[in-house]
Short mmCIF file of C-alpha atoms in Angstrom, two decimals:
data_model
loop_
_atom_site.label_atom_id
_atom_site.label_comp_id
_atom_site.label_asym_id
_atom_site.label_seq_id
_atom_site.Cartn_x
_atom_site.Cartn_y
_atom_site.Cartn_z
CA MET A 18 18.54 189.52 138.45
CA ALA A 19 20.51 190.99 135.54
CA TRP A 20 20.88 194.50 136.95
CA LYS A 21 24.05 196.49 136.39
CA THR A 22 26.12 198.25 139.08
CA LEU A 23 28.25 201.40 139.07
CA ASP A 24 31.13 199.23 137.82
CA ASP A 25 29.31 198.36 134.59
CA ILE A 26 28.68 201.85 133.15
CA ASP A 27 31.12 204.57 132.08
CA LEU A 28 30.35 207.61 134.25
CA ASP A 29 33.29 209.84 133.31
CA GLY A 30 32.20 213.36 132.34
CA LYS A 31 28.53 212.42 132.53
CA VAL A 32 25.62 213.80 134.56
CA ILE A 33 24.38 211.01 136.81
CA LEU A 34 20.77 211.20 137.99
CA ALA A 35 20.88 209.31 141.29
CA ARG A 36 17.56 208.46 142.97
CA VAL A 37 18.24 208.40 146.70
CA ASP A 38 16.13 208.13 149.84
CA ILE A 39 16.90 210.99 152.22
CA ASN A 40 13.38 211.16 153.66
CA VAL A 41 14.78 211.58 157.17
CA PRO A 42 13.05 212.53 160.44
CA MET A 43 13.32 216.22 161.35
CA GLU A 44 12.62 218.26 164.45
CA ALA A 45 12.85 222.05 164.72
CA GLY A 46 14.61 222.19 161.35
CA ARG A 47 17.27 219.63 162.29
CA VAL A 48 17.75 216.03 161.12
CA THR A 49 17.24 213.75 164.14
CA ASP A 50 18.40 210.51 162.46
CA ALA A 51 20.84 210.79 159.54
CA THR A 52 21.08 207.03 158.85
CA ARG A 53 19.52 207.28 155.39
CA ILE A 54 21.79 210.18 154.43
CA GLU A 55 24.89 208.31 155.64
CA ARG A 56 23.94 205.23 153.61
CA ILE A 57 24.00 207.05 150.25
CA VAL A 58 27.52 208.43 150.81
CA PRO A 59 29.37 205.45 149.17
CA THR A 60 27.32 205.80 145.98
CA VAL A 61 27.80 209.56 145.67
CA LYS A 62 31.52 209.28 146.39
CA ASP A 63 31.89 206.46 143.85
CA ILE A 64 30.17 208.56 141.17
CA LEU A 65 32.58 211.43 141.91
CA ALA A 66 35.59 209.09 141.90
CA LYS A 67 34.56 207.77 138.47
CA GLY A 68 34.36 211.31 137.07
CA GLY A 69 30.58 211.64 137.13
CA LYS A 70 28.50 214.62 138.30
CA PRO A 71 25.92 213.40 140.85
CA VAL A 72 22.48 215.03 140.62
CA LEU A 73 20.28 213.72 143.41
CA LEU A 74 16.58 212.98 142.95
CA ALA A 75 14.59 212.43 146.13
CA HIS A 76 11.21 212.83 147.79
CA PHE A 77 10.43 214.23 151.22
CA ASP A 78 7.25 213.53 153.18
CA ARG A 79 3.88 213.46 151.35
CA PRO A 80 3.07 216.78 149.66
CA LYS A 81 0.69 214.98 147.25
CA GLY A 82 1.70 216.83 144.10
CA LYS A 83 1.70 220.34 145.59
CA VAL A 84 4.51 222.68 146.64
CA VAL A 85 4.56 222.57 150.45
CA PRO A 86 7.41 224.81 151.73
CA GLU A 87 7.87 222.87 154.99
CA MET A 88 8.42 219.71 152.91
CA SER A 89 11.26 221.23 150.89
CA LEU A 90 14.44 219.18 150.60
CA ARG A 91 16.42 222.40 151.20
CA GLN A 92 16.22 221.68 154.94
CA VAL A 93 18.35 218.50 154.65
CA LEU A 94 21.20 220.35 152.87
CA PRO A 95 23.31 220.96 156.02
CA ALA A 96 23.20 217.28 157.05
CA LEU A 97 23.78 216.11 153.46
CA SER A 98 26.74 218.47 152.93
CA GLY A 99 28.22 217.39 156.26
CA ALA A 100 27.95 213.68 155.42
CA LEU A 101 29.48 214.10 151.95
CA GLY A 102 32.14 216.61 152.97
CA VAL A 103 31.21 218.99 150.12
CA ASP A 104 28.86 221.96 149.82
CA VAL A 105 25.86 220.48 148.02
CA ALA A 106 24.17 222.84 145.53
CA PHE A 107 20.38 223.07 145.45
CA ALA A 108 17.86 223.58 142.64
CA GLU A 109 14.43 225.08 143.42
CA ASP A 110 12.72 222.51 141.17
CA CYS A 111 13.47 219.00 139.93
CA VAL A 112 12.47 219.71 136.29
CA GLY A 113 12.34 222.69 133.95
CA ASP A 114 14.56 225.75 133.59
CA ALA A 115 15.63 226.00 137.27
CA ALA A 116 16.79 222.37 137.31
CA ALA A 117 18.47 222.58 133.88
CA ALA A 118 20.36 225.76 134.87
CA ALA A 119 21.56 224.18 138.13
CA VAL A 120 22.77 221.06 136.29
CA ALA A 121 24.57 223.18 133.67
CA ALA A 122 26.32 225.15 136.45
CA LEU A 123 27.48 222.05 138.35
CA PRO A 124 31.30 221.89 138.32
CA ALA A 125 33.37 218.69 138.29
CA GLY A 126 33.53 217.38 141.85
CA GLY A 127 30.26 219.09 142.75
CA VAL A 128 27.00 217.55 143.95
CA LEU A 129 23.50 218.89 143.23
CA LEU A 130 20.26 218.15 145.07
CA LEU A 131 17.01 218.77 143.17
CA GLU A 132 13.82 219.83 144.94
CA ASN A 133 11.25 217.28 146.17
CA THR A 134 10.03 215.15 143.24
CA ARG A 135 6.64 214.76 144.95
CA PHE A 136 5.93 218.48 144.50
CA HIS A 137 4.75 217.33 141.04
CA LYS A 138 1.64 215.19 140.50
CA GLY A 139 3.45 213.37 137.69
CA GLU A 140 5.86 211.73 140.17
CA GLU A 141 3.48 209.37 141.95
CA LYS A 142 1.41 208.88 138.76
CA ASN A 143 4.59 207.77 136.94
CA ASP A 144 3.59 210.23 134.20
CA PRO A 145 5.66 209.59 131.03
CA GLU A 146 6.07 213.32 130.32
CA PHE A 147 7.33 214.02 133.85
CA ALA A 148 9.72 211.03 133.64
CA ALA A 149 10.99 212.35 130.29
CA ALA A 150 11.52 215.83 131.81
CA LEU A 151 13.64 214.27 134.58
CA ALA A 152 15.56 212.11 132.10
CA ARG A 153 16.49 215.15 129.98
CA LEU A 154 18.64 216.40 132.88
CA GLY A 155 21.11 213.50 132.87
CA ASP A 156 23.06 210.93 130.89
CA VAL A 157 22.89 207.93 133.27
CA TYR A 158 20.34 206.87 135.91
CA VAL A 159 21.38 205.26 139.20
CA ASN A 160 18.79 203.93 141.64
CA ASP A 161 20.10 203.86 145.21
CA ALA A 162 16.67 203.99 146.87
CA PHE A 163 15.68 200.38 147.54
CA SER A 164 13.28 201.70 150.20
CA ALA A 165 11.24 203.38 147.43
CA ALA A 166 11.66 200.57 144.88
CA HIS A 167 8.21 199.10 145.58
CA ARG A 168 6.68 202.29 144.15
CA ALA A 169 6.25 202.61 140.37
CA HIS A 170 6.93 206.36 140.39
CA ALA A 171 8.53 208.50 137.68
CA SER A 172 11.80 208.87 139.60
CA THR A 173 12.01 205.21 140.65
CA GLU A 174 10.74 203.41 137.54
CA GLY A 175 9.94 205.78 134.66
CA VAL A 176 13.41 207.35 134.29
CA ALA A 177 15.12 203.95 134.52
CA ARG A 178 13.51 202.97 131.23
CA LEU A 179 14.72 206.12 129.45
CA LEU A 180 18.44 206.20 130.34
CA PRO A 181 21.28 203.68 130.77
CA SER A 182 20.55 202.48 134.31
CA CYS A 183 22.22 200.70 137.20
CA ALA A 184 21.98 200.06 140.94
CA GLY A 185 23.85 202.26 143.39
CA ARG A 186 25.98 200.76 146.17
CA LEU A 187 23.17 200.73 148.76
CA MET A 188 20.69 199.17 146.32
CA GLN A 189 23.37 196.66 145.26
CA ALA A 190 24.11 195.68 148.88
CA GLU A 191 20.40 195.33 149.64
CA LEU A 192 19.68 193.14 146.62
CA GLU A 193 22.74 190.95 147.18
CA ALA A 194 21.83 190.43 150.85
CA LEU A 195 18.23 189.52 150.02
CA GLU A 196 19.26 187.15 147.22
CA LYS A 197 21.66 185.35 149.56
CA ALA A 198 18.97 185.11 152.24
CA LEU A 199 16.07 183.84 150.14
CA ALA A 200 17.02 183.11 146.52
CA LYS A 201 20.11 180.95 147.16
CA PRO A 202 20.32 180.46 150.93
CA ASP A 203 22.51 178.15 152.98
CA ARG A 204 20.19 175.85 154.92
CA PRO A 205 18.65 175.56 157.43
CA VAL A 206 16.88 178.91 156.94
CA VAL A 207 14.99 180.44 159.88
CA ALA A 208 12.60 183.39 159.71
CA VAL A 209 11.72 185.47 162.77
CA VAL A 210 8.36 187.18 162.16
CA GLY A 211 6.93 189.41 164.86
CA GLY A 212 4.82 192.51 165.27
CA ALA A 213 1.27 193.28 166.20
CA LYS A 214 -0.96 191.76 163.54
CA VAL A 215 -1.19 188.58 161.50
CA SER A 216 -3.36 190.42 158.95
CA THR A 217 -0.43 192.64 157.87
CA LYS A 218 1.94 189.69 157.46
CA LEU A 219 -0.28 187.13 155.71
CA GLU A 220 1.47 187.30 152.34
CA LEU A 221 4.84 187.28 154.07
CA LEU A 222 4.05 184.12 156.03
CA GLY A 223 2.53 182.48 152.95
CA ASN A 224 5.70 183.09 150.93
CA LEU A 225 8.20 182.23 153.68
CA ILE A 226 6.64 178.89 154.60
CA ASP A 227 7.63 177.50 151.20
CA LYS A 228 11.19 178.87 151.45
CA VAL A 229 12.35 178.44 155.06
CA ASP A 230 12.79 175.54 157.46
CA ALA A 231 11.34 177.22 160.54
CA VAL A 232 9.34 180.37 161.38
CA VAL A 233 9.62 181.85 164.87
CA ILE A 234 6.41 183.83 165.50
CA GLY A 235 6.33 186.46 168.24
CA GLY A 236 4.67 189.66 169.38
CA GLY A 237 0.93 190.19 169.10
CA MET A 238 0.90 187.82 166.12
CA ALA A 239 1.81 184.89 168.37
CA ASN A 240 -1.27 185.58 170.52
CA THR A 241 -3.50 185.13 167.47
CA PHE A 242 -1.87 181.76 166.74
CA LEU A 243 -2.24 180.68 170.38
CA ALA A 244 -5.92 181.71 170.38
CA ALA A 245 -6.42 179.76 167.13
CA GLN A 246 -5.37 176.64 169.07
CA GLY A 247 -8.10 177.28 171.65
CA ILE A 248 -5.83 178.98 174.21
CA ASP A 249 -7.30 181.85 176.27
CA VAL A 250 -5.01 184.88 175.82
CA GLY A 251 -6.90 187.13 178.27
CA LYS A 252 -6.75 190.83 177.37
CA SER A 253 -3.77 190.39 175.03
CA LEU A 254 -3.55 192.08 171.65
CA CYS A 255 -5.13 189.41 169.43
CA GLU A 256 -6.97 189.21 166.10
CA HIS A 257 -9.61 186.65 167.03
CA ASP A 258 -11.21 187.02 163.57
CA MET A 259 -7.96 185.67 162.04
CA ALA A 260 -8.14 182.31 163.85
CA ASP A 261 -9.16 180.34 160.74
CA THR A 262 -6.34 181.98 158.77
CA ALA A 263 -3.81 181.14 161.49
CA ARG A 264 -4.91 177.50 161.42
CA GLU A 265 -4.58 177.45 157.61
CA ILE A 266 -1.03 178.83 157.89
CA MET A 267 -0.11 176.14 160.45
CA ALA A 268 -1.56 173.41 158.22
CA LYS A 269 0.30 174.76 155.18
CA ALA A 270 3.53 174.88 157.19
CA ALA A 271 3.09 171.27 158.36
CA ALA A 272 2.55 170.15 154.77
CA ALA A 273 5.65 172.04 153.63
CA GLY A 274 7.82 170.63 156.43
CA CYS A 275 8.28 174.10 157.92
CA GLU A 276 8.34 174.22 161.74
CA ILE A 277 6.23 176.96 163.37
CA VAL A 278 7.81 178.03 166.67
CA LEU A 279 5.33 179.64 169.09
CA PRO A 280 5.84 180.69 172.73
CA VAL A 281 5.52 177.88 175.29
CA ASP A 282 5.65 180.32 178.21
CA VAL A 283 4.80 184.02 178.32
CA VAL A 284 5.37 187.15 180.41
CA VAL A 285 2.04 188.70 181.43
CA ALA A 286 1.08 191.99 183.08
CA ARG A 287 -2.07 193.93 183.93
CA GLU A 288 -0.63 197.26 182.78
CA PHE A 289 1.12 198.27 179.56
CA LYS A 290 3.88 200.41 181.07
CA ALA A 291 7.59 200.26 181.86
CA GLY A 292 8.39 198.28 185.00
CA ALA A 293 4.82 196.96 185.32
CA GLU A 294 4.36 194.06 187.76
CA ASN A 295 4.57 190.89 185.74
CA ASP A 296 4.50 187.11 185.96
CA THR A 297 5.82 184.30 183.80
CA VAL A 298 3.23 181.60 183.12
CA PRO A 299 2.75 178.74 180.64
CA ALA A 300 1.38 180.02 177.31
CA SER A 301 -1.85 178.14 178.09
CA ALA A 302 -2.32 179.87 181.46
CA CYS A 303 -2.68 183.61 180.76
CA PRO A 304 -5.01 185.05 183.46
CA PRO A 305 -8.25 186.48 182.02
CA ASP A 306 -7.44 190.00 183.29
CA ALA A 307 -3.83 190.03 182.03
CA MET A 308 -2.09 190.56 178.69
CA ILE A 309 0.85 188.75 177.11
CA LEU A 310 3.69 191.24 176.53
CA ASP A 311 6.71 188.99 175.87
CA ALA A 312 7.87 185.41 175.47
CA GLY A 313 9.15 183.68 178.62
CA PRO A 314 12.54 182.05 179.43
CA GLU A 315 11.57 178.58 178.13
CA SER A 316 10.49 180.14 174.82
CA ILE A 317 13.73 182.16 174.69
CA ALA A 318 15.74 178.95 175.20
CA ARG A 319 13.76 177.21 172.46
CA ILE A 320 14.36 180.09 170.03
CA ALA A 321 18.07 179.95 170.91
CA THR A 322 18.15 176.27 169.96
CA VAL A 323 16.46 176.99 166.62
CA LEU A 324 18.85 179.85 165.86
CA SER A 325 21.95 177.88 166.81
CA GLY A 326 21.08 175.27 164.17
CA ALA A 327 20.44 177.85 161.42
CA ARG A 328 22.77 178.96 158.63
CA THR A 329 20.55 181.79 157.32
CA LEU A 330 18.22 184.13 159.23
CA VAL A 331 15.58 186.54 157.91
CA TRP A 332 14.06 188.82 160.58
CA ASN A 333 11.00 191.08 160.39
CA GLY A 334 9.29 192.33 163.56
CA PRO A 335 9.95 192.22 167.33
CA LEU A 336 9.09 189.26 169.59
CA GLY A 337 7.43 191.34 172.32
CA ALA A 338 6.75 194.88 173.54
CA PHE A 339 10.49 195.60 173.18
CA GLU A 340 10.13 199.36 173.72
CA ILE A 341 8.88 198.85 177.30
CA PRO A 342 11.31 197.10 179.72
CA PRO A 343 11.23 194.39 180.95
CA PHE A 344 9.23 193.14 177.93
CA ASN A 345 12.28 193.44 175.66
CA LEU A 346 14.02 190.27 176.89
CA ALA A 347 12.92 187.85 174.15
CA THR A 348 13.71 190.29 171.34
CA ASP A 349 17.05 191.34 172.87
CA SER A 350 18.27 187.84 173.66
CA ALA A 351 17.38 186.45 170.21
CA ALA A 352 18.94 189.50 168.51
CA ARG A 353 22.17 189.24 170.52
CA GLN A 354 22.44 185.53 169.84
CA ALA A 355 21.93 186.08 166.10
CA ALA A 356 24.61 188.81 166.23
CA ALA A 357 27.05 186.50 168.03
CA LEU A 358 26.45 183.67 165.52
CA THR A 359 26.97 186.13 162.66
CA ARG A 360 30.22 187.42 164.20
CA ALA A 361 31.42 183.83 164.51
CA GLY A 362 30.78 183.27 160.79
CA ARG A 363 28.09 180.67 161.47
CA LEU A 364 25.06 182.68 160.31
CA LEU A 365 24.03 185.01 157.49
CA SER A 366 21.53 187.40 159.10
CA VAL A 367 19.32 189.83 157.20
CA ALA A 368 16.75 192.04 158.93
CA GLY A 369 14.47 194.91 157.96
CA GLY A 370 11.35 196.93 158.68
CA GLY A 371 10.86 199.99 160.89
CA ASP A 372 10.15 198.30 164.22
CA THR A 373 12.79 195.68 163.48
CA VAL A 374 15.55 198.24 162.98
CA ALA A 375 14.52 200.04 166.20
CA ALA A 376 14.44 196.75 168.13
CA LEU A 377 17.86 195.59 166.88
CA ASN A 378 19.35 199.02 167.58
CA SER A 379 18.00 199.06 171.14
CA SER A 380 19.40 195.56 171.75
CA GLY A 381 22.83 196.68 170.53
CA ALA A 382 22.86 193.82 168.02
CA ALA A 383 22.23 195.65 164.73
CA ALA A 384 25.88 196.38 163.92
CA ASP A 385 26.77 192.67 163.88
CA PHE A 386 23.96 191.51 161.57
CA THR A 387 25.10 190.74 158.03
CA TYR A 388 22.66 193.32 156.66
CA VAL A 389 20.01 195.54 158.25
CA SER A 390 17.66 197.18 155.76
CA THR A 391 16.23 200.63 156.46
CA ALA A 392 13.49 199.90 153.91
CA GLY A 393 10.05 199.18 155.30
CA GLY A 394 7.46 198.41 152.61
CA ALA A 395 10.02 197.43 149.96
CA PHE A 396 11.75 194.97 152.29
CA LEU A 397 8.41 193.42 153.24
CA GLU A 398 7.21 193.16 149.63
CA TRP A 399 10.47 191.48 148.59
CA LEU A 400 10.04 188.93 151.38
CA GLU A 401 6.46 188.43 150.19
CA GLY A 402 7.85 187.39 146.80
CA LYS A 403 6.57 190.44 144.92
CA THR A 404 8.30 192.09 141.98
CA LEU A 405 9.49 195.59 142.89
CA PRO A 406 9.00 198.02 139.98
CA GLY A 407 12.14 200.03 140.79
CA VAL A 408 14.25 196.86 140.72
CA ALA A 409 12.53 195.32 137.68
CA ALA A 410 13.21 198.52 135.69
CA LEU A 411 16.97 197.99 136.20
CA ASP A 412 16.74 194.44 134.83
CA GLN A 413 17.18 195.26 131.18
#
């Protein structure tokens, strides 16, 4: 990639349109998880330090091109101001007279947040006129929203083609971590792929098999692979209609010299609830009235062996029903081992996706991974080998 960073463009005295992702969860008017806000702080502070005036472009929720008052970005102002340590100004629109007046009034050292870009239909349509209206507000465009980079929207792709453009610090860190993990990795490379369904991870598995040395498959996905081998998985979550696809993936992996690591023993229960009575049985011996909710101790030991021989790890999806103890053991133990190997300098570990972040946080391992991405769809599409419009637009 030939994208520029904040170090490659003169920002002094210029208005910097910075596309950020502050689409944070809210409850009763308060931000309940400020992670995304905290992650844009280095970019905003760098723009200020280089003499630029940061004007933040962002979306919130899905208003579908209409003004929806409860989806206004005004409600994140207290959390944003607190994280940045400055009173952030607010404009009632992201284009037009209100936005232009707010930009003109922005003093040196000030930060301005524009209203939800998705209040305009032109945003998601990547309408050239709407992109041009946004571009007229600034001198330089900075994209710091990797999590929205898989969308070809006006504020993620259109504006980048109209102004001198670069990646913000969060986008830069994300791209550098992903390039190290998949474009130029230290080998052996291991991928951990979990979650409920094979059908949602087909392109991911297809791309990874050609790039990694081993794929550890867990969660509901593993049940589909076990069933494809003729194993009865009882009442487990399983896509029986994907059996042929699972067999094709295993054949492709064998041809590519990529090891597929499936559970050899499993933890089963009759109820899907915390503390449910459970048994550990061989993967081939799930009782007909039970469901597989986690990998067993032999499988955990096998995963540990695979991880201990790896130099690079890419992780997407939990290995079991991690949110319901005691079915979090496989996910937690693999996550903690990856964290320990990373701390010891023996492993580069990159993880991402909603459930993945939650699983690594609950295991206490997230802080020690090399990089944990808060992006969901964009992270997955990058791993699938797709070109992300918001990143491609910076490559000029």
